[in-house]
Coordinates of C-alpha atoms and ligand atoms in Angstrom, one line a residue:
X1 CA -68.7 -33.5 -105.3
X2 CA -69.0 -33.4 -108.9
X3 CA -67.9 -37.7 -110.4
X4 CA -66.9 -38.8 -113.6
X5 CA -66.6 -42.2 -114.7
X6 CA -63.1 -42.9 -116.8
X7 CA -62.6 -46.0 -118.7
X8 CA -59.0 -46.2 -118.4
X9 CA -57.6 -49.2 -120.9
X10 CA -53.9 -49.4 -120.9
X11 CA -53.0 -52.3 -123.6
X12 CA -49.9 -53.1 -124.7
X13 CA -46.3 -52.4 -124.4
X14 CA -45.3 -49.5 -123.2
X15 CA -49.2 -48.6 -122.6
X16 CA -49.1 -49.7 -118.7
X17 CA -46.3 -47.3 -118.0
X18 CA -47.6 -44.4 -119.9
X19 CA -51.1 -44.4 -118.6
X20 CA -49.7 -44.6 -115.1
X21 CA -48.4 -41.4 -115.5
X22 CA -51.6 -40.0 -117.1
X23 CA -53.6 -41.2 -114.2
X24 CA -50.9 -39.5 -111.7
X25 CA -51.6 -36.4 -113.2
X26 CA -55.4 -37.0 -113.3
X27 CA -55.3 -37.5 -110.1
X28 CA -53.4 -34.5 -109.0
X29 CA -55.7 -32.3 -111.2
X30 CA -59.1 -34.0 -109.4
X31 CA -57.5 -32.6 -105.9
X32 CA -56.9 -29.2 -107.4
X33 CA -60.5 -29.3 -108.8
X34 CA -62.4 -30.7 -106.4
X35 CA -63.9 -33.2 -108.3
X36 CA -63.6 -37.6 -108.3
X37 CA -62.6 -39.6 -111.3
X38 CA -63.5 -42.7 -111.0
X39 CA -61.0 -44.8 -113.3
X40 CA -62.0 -47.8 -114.1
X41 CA -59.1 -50.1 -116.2
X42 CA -59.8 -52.9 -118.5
X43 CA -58.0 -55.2 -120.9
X44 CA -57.8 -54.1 -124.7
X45 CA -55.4 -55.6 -127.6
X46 CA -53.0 -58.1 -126.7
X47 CA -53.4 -58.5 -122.9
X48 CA -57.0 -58.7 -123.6
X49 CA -56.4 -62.2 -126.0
X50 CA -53.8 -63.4 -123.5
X51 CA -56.6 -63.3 -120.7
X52 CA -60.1 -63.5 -122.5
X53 CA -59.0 -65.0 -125.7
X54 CA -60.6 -61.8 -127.5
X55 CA -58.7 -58.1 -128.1
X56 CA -61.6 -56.2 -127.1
X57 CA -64.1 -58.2 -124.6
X58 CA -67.2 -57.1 -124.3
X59 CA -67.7 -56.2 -120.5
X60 CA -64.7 -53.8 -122.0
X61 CA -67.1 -52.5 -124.4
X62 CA -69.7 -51.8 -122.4
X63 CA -67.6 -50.2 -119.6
X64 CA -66.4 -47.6 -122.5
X65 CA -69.9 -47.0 -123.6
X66 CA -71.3 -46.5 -119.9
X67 CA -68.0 -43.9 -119.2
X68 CA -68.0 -40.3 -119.8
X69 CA -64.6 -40.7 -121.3
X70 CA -62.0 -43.6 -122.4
X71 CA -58.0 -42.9 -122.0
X72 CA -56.3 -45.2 -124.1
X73 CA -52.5 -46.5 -124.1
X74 CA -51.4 -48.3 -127.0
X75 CA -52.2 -52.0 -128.6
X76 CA -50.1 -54.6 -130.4
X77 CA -46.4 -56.5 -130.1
X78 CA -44.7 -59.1 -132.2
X79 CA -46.1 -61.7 -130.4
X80 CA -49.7 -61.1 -131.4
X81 CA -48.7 -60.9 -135.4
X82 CA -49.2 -64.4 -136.1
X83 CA -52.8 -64.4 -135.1
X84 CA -55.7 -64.3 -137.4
X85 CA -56.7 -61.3 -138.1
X86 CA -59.8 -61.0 -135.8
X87 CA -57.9 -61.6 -132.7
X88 CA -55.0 -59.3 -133.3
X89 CA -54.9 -56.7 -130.8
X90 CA -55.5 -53.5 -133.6
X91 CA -58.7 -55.3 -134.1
X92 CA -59.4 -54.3 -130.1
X93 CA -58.8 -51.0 -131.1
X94 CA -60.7 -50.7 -134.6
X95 CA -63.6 -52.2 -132.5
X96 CA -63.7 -49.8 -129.8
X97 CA -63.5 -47.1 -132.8
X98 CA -66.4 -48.6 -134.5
X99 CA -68.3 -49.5 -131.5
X100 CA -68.5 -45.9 -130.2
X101 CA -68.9 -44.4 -133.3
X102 CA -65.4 -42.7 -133.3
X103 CA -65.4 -41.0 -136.8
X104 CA -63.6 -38.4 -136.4
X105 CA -59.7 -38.0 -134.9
X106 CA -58.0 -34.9 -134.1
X107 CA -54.2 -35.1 -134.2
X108 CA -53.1 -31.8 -133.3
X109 CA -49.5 -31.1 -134.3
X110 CA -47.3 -28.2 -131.6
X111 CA -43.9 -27.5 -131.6
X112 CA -43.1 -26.2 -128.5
X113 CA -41.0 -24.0 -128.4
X114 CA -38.1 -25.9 -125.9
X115 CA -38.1 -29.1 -128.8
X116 CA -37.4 -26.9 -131.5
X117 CA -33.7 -28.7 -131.6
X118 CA -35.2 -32.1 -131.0
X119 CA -36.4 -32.3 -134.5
X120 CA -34.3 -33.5 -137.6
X121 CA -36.3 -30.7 -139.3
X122 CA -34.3 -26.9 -139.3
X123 CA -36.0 -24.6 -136.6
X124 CA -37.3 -22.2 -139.3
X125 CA -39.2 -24.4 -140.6
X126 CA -41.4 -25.6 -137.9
X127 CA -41.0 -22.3 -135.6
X128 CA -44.5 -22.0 -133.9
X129 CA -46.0 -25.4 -135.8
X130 CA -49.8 -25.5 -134.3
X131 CA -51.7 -27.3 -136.9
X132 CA -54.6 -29.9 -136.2
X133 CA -54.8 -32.9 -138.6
X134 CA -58.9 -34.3 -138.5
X135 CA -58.3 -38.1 -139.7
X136 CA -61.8 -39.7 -140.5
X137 CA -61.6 -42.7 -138.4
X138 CA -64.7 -45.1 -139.5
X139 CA -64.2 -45.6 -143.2
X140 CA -61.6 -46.1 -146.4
X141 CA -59.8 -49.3 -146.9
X142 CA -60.2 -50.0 -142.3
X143 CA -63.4 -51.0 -142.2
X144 CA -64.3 -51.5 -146.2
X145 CA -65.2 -54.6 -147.7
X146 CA -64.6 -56.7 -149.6
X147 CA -61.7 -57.3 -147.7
X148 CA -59.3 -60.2 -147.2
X149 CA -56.7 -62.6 -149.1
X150 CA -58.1 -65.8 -150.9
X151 CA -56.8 -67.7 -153.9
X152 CA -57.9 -67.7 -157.3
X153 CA -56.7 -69.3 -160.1
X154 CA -53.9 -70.9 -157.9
X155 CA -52.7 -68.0 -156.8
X156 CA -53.3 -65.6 -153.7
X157 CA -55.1 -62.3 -154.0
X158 CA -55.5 -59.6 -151.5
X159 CA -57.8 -57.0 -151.5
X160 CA -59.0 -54.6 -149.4
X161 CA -61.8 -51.8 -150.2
X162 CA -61.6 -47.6 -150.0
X163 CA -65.3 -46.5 -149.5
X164 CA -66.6 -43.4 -148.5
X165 CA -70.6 -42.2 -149.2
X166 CA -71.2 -39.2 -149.0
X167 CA -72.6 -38.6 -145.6
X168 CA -69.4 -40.2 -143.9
X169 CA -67.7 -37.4 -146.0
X170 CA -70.1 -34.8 -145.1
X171 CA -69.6 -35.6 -140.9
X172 CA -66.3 -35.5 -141.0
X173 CA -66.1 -32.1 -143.2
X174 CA -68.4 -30.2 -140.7
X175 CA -66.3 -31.3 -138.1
X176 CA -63.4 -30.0 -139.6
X177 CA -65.3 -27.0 -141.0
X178 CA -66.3 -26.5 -137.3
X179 CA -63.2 -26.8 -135.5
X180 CA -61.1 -24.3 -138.4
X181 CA -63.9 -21.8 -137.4
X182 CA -62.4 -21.7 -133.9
X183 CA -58.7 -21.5 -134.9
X184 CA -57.1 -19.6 -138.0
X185 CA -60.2 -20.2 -140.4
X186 CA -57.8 -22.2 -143.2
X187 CA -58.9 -25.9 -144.1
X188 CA -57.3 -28.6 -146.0
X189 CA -58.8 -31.2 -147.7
X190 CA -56.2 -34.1 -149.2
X191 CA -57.1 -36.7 -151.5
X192 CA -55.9 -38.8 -154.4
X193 CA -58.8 -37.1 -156.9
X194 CA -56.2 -37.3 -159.6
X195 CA -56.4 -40.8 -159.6
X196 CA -58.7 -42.2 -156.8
X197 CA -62.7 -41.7 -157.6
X198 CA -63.7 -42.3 -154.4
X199 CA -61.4 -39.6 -153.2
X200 CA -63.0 -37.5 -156.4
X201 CA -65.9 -38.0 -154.3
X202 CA -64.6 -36.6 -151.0
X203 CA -63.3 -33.5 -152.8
X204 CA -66.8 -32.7 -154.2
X205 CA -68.4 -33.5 -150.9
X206 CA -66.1 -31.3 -148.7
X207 CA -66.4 -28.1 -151.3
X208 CA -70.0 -28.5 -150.7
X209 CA -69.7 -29.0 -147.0
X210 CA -67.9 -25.7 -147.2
X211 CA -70.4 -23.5 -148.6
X212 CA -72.6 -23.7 -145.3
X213 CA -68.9 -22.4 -143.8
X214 CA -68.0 -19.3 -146.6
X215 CA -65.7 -17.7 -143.1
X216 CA -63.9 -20.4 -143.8
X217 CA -60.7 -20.6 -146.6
X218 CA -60.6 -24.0 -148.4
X219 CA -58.1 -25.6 -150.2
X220 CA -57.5 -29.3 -151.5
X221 CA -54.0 -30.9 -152.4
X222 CA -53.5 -34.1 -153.4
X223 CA -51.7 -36.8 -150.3
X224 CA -48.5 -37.1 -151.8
X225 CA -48.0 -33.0 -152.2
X226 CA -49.1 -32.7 -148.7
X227 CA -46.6 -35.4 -147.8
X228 CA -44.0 -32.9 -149.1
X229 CA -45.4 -30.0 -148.2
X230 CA -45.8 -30.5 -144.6
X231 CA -41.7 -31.0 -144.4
X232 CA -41.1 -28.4 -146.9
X233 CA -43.5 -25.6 -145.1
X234 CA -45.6 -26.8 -142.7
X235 CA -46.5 -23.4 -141.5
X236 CA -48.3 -23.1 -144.1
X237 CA -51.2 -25.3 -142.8
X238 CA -53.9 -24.7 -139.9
X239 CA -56.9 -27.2 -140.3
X240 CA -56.0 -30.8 -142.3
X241 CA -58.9 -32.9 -142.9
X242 CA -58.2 -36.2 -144.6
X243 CA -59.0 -40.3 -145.2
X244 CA -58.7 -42.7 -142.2
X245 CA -55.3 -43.7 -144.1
X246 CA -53.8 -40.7 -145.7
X247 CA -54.7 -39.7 -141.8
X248 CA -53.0 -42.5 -140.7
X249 CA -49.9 -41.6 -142.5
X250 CA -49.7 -38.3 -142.5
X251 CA -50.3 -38.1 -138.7
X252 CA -47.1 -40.1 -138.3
X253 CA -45.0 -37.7 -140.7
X254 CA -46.4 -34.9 -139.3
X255 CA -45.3 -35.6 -135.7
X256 CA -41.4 -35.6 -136.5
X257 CA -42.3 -31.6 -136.7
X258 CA -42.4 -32.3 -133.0
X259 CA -39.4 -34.1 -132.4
X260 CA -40.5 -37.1 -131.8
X261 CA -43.9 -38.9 -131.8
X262 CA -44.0 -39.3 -128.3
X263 CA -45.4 -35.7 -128.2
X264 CA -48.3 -36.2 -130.3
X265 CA -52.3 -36.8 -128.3
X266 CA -55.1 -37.6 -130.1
X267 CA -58.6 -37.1 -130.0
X268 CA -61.7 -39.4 -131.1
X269 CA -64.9 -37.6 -131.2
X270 CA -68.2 -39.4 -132.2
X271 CA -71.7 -40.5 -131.2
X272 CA -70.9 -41.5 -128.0
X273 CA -68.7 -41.8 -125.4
X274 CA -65.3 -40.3 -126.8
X275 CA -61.8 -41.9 -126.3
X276 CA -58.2 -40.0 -126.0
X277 CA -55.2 -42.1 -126.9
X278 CA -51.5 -41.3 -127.7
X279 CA -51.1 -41.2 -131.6
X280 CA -48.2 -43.2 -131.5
X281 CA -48.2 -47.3 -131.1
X282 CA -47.3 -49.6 -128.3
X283 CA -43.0 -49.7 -128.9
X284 CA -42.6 -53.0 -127.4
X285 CA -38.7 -52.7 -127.9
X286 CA -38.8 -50.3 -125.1
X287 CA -41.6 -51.5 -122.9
X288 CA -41.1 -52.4 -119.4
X289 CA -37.6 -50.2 -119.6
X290 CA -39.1 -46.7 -117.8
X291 CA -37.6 -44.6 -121.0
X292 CA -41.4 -44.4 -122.9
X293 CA -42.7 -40.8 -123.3
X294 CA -45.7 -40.1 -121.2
X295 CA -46.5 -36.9 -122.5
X296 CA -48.2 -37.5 -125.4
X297 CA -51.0 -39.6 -123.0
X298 CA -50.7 -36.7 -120.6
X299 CA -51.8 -34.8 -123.7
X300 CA -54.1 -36.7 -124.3
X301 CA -55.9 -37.0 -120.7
X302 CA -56.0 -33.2 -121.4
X303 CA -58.1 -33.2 -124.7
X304 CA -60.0 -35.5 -122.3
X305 CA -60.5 -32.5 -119.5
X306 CA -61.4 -30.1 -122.1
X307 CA -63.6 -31.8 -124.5
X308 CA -65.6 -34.6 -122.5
X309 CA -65.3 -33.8 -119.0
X310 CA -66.1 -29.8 -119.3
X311 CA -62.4 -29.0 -117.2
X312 CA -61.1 -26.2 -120.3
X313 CA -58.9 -24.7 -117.6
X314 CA -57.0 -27.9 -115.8
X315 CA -56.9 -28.8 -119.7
X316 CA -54.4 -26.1 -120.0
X317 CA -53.0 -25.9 -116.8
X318 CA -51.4 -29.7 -117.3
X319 CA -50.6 -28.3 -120.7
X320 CA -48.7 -25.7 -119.0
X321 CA -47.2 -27.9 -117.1
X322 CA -45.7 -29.9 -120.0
X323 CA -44.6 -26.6 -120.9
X324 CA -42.9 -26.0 -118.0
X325 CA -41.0 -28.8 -117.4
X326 CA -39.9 -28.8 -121.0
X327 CA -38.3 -25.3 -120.3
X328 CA -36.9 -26.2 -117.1
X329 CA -34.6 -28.9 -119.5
X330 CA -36.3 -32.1 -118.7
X331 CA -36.4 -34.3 -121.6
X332 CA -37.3 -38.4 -122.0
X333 CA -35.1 -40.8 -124.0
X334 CA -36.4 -39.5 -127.3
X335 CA -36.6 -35.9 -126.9
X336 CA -33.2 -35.8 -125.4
X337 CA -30.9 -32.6 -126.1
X338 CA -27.6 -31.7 -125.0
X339 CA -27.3 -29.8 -121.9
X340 CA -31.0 -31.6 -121.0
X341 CA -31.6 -33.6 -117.5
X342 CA -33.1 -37.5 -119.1
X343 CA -35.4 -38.8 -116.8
X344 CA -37.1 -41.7 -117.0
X345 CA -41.1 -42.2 -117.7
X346 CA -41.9 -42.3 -114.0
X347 CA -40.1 -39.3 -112.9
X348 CA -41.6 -37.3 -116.1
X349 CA -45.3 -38.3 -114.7
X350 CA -43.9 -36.8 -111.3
X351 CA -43.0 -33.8 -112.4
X352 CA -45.7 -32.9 -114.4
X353 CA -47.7 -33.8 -111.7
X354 CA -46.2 -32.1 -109.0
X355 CA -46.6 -28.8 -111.8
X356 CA -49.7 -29.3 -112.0
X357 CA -50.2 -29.0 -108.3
X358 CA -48.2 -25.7 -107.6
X359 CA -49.0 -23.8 -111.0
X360 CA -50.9 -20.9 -110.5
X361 CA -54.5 -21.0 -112.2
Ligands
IPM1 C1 -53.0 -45.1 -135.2 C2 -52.4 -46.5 -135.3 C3 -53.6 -47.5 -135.6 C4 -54.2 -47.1 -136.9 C5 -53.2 -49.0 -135.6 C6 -52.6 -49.4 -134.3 C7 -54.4 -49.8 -135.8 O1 -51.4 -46.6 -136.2 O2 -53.9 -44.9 -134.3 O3 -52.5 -44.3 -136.0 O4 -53.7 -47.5 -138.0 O5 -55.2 -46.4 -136.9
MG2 MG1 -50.9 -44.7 -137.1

């Protein structure tokens, strides 16, 4: 029987309950495909300091690295803030990025069809949404030094550092280039180029990425115009490729197309092993209460079957799945609608699950 290894890390907050439901359908999907995951969990962000004194420890680190994929919940909570800045739980996160080489993040953005109604935005607009934002994950002001607050002249100073060279640009545009080759063959580079010269940089980088890609139509627009943009007519975008924090942001605007960031998986593709997370955060207000969205980790465990663990059809069969139970009127907390059955986080794991199980292939 063909065995994968799964480095399953729940984390913080609402990440226990959500993964739960990812591995219920995981496991429903190995039955159906005849194969074994072999999930391994460990401790990452906060739970990880409360038990090892470190967010990321590093038998944690080496069971990613030795996996043939990661599934990630979520990190962080109020009661971590007042740490110093190396123990906060992100920094569990940012080091399982850095140590795996994560440098590129694909956030794709669908509306289905069902949640047109559970978005503040008017269903014209965001009718058939299917864009893919690529966040470069590795660089800008994250990882760039120097960094840190200090005083000087008797007073404090932060800084922090954007810096790109040109071969972190050049990765992530090829990736990008790459994956707008398989969809509708439109790229999107933002930047600041207007005002930011390292972002200058990235603009001149990706247009000469792009002439190995000529299939491929590129167009740049500075952050703040996409910011508008993607609320005024997102339809107008297929392939986004931007900064680890104009990705960052963006990302988080872009999912209210969806109705709610609970819908929203994410990809991290790098050197090595690669690592599938939600693209929203830990909610501790509503951890523990069985109302958390699993679908965007469901999502996420099935970027997981089609890009690391060579499964493209159970990749869209729990897809479908969503799907289906969206149509059939099932909704959690923050998708609710009127006329919709609210279930809790549990019972949406189940039924995506037990879809999974009777869908035909
Ligand atoms: C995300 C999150 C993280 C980020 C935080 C939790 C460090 O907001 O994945 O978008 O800023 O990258
Ligand atoms: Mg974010």
């Amino acid at each position: 029987m063909r065995q994968y290894r799964i480095a399953v890390l729940p984390g913080d907050g609402i990440g226990p309950e959500i993964v739960k439901e990812a591995r219920k359908v995981l496991g429903v999907v190995a039955e159906r495909a005849g194969v074994r995951f072999v999930m391994e969990e460990g401790l990452v962000g906060g739970a990880a300091y409360d038990r090892c004194g470190a967010p990321l420890p590093d038998e944690v680190m080496e069971l990613a690295l030795a996996s043939d994929a990661v599934l990630l919940g979520a990190v962080g909570g109020p009661q971590w803030e007042p740490l110093d800045y190396s123990l906060r739980p992100e920094r569990g996160l940012l080091g399982l990025r850095s140590g795996l080489g994560l440098f590129a993040n694909l956030r794709p953005v669908v509306v289905f069809e069902d949640l047109i109604d559970a978005s503040p935005l008017k269903p014209d607009v965001i009718r058939g949404i299917d864009l893919l934002i690529v966040r470069e994950l590795l660089g800008d002001a994250y990882f760039g030094k120097p960094r840190g607050v200090r005083v000087e002249n008797g007073q404090r100073i932060g800084i922090n550092t954007m810096v790109y060279t040109e071969a972190e640009i050049r990765r992530i545009a090829k990736v990008a280039f790459v994956l707008a080759r398989g969809r509708r063959r439109k790229l999107l580079s933002v930047d600041k180029a207007n005002v930011l010269e390292v972002t200058e940089l990235w603009r001149d980088v990706v247009t000469e990425t792009g002439r190995n890609y000529p299939d491929v139509e590129l167009r740049h627009m500075y952050v703040d115009n996409c910011a508008m943009q993607l609320i005024r007519n997102p339809g107008q975008f297929d392939v986004i490729v931007t900064t680890n924090m104009f990705g960052d942001i963006l990302s988080d605007e872009a999912s209210m197309l969806t109705g709610s960031l609970g819908m929203l998986p994410s990809a991290s593709q790098g050197e090595k092993t690669a690592m599938y997370e939600p693209s929203h955060g830990s909610a501790p207000d509503i951890a523990g209460k069985n109302i958390a969205n699993p679908l965007a980790t469901i999502l996420s465990a099935a970027m997981m079957l089609r890009h690391s663990l060579g499964m493209p059809e159970e990749a869209a069969i729990v897809e479908k799945a969503v799907r289906t139970v969206l149509k059939e009127g099932f909704r959690t907390e923050d998708i609710r609608q009127a006329g919709a059955v609210v279930v809790g986080t549990a019972e949406m794991g189940d039924l995506v699950a037990e879809r999974v199980e009777t869908l035909p292939a």
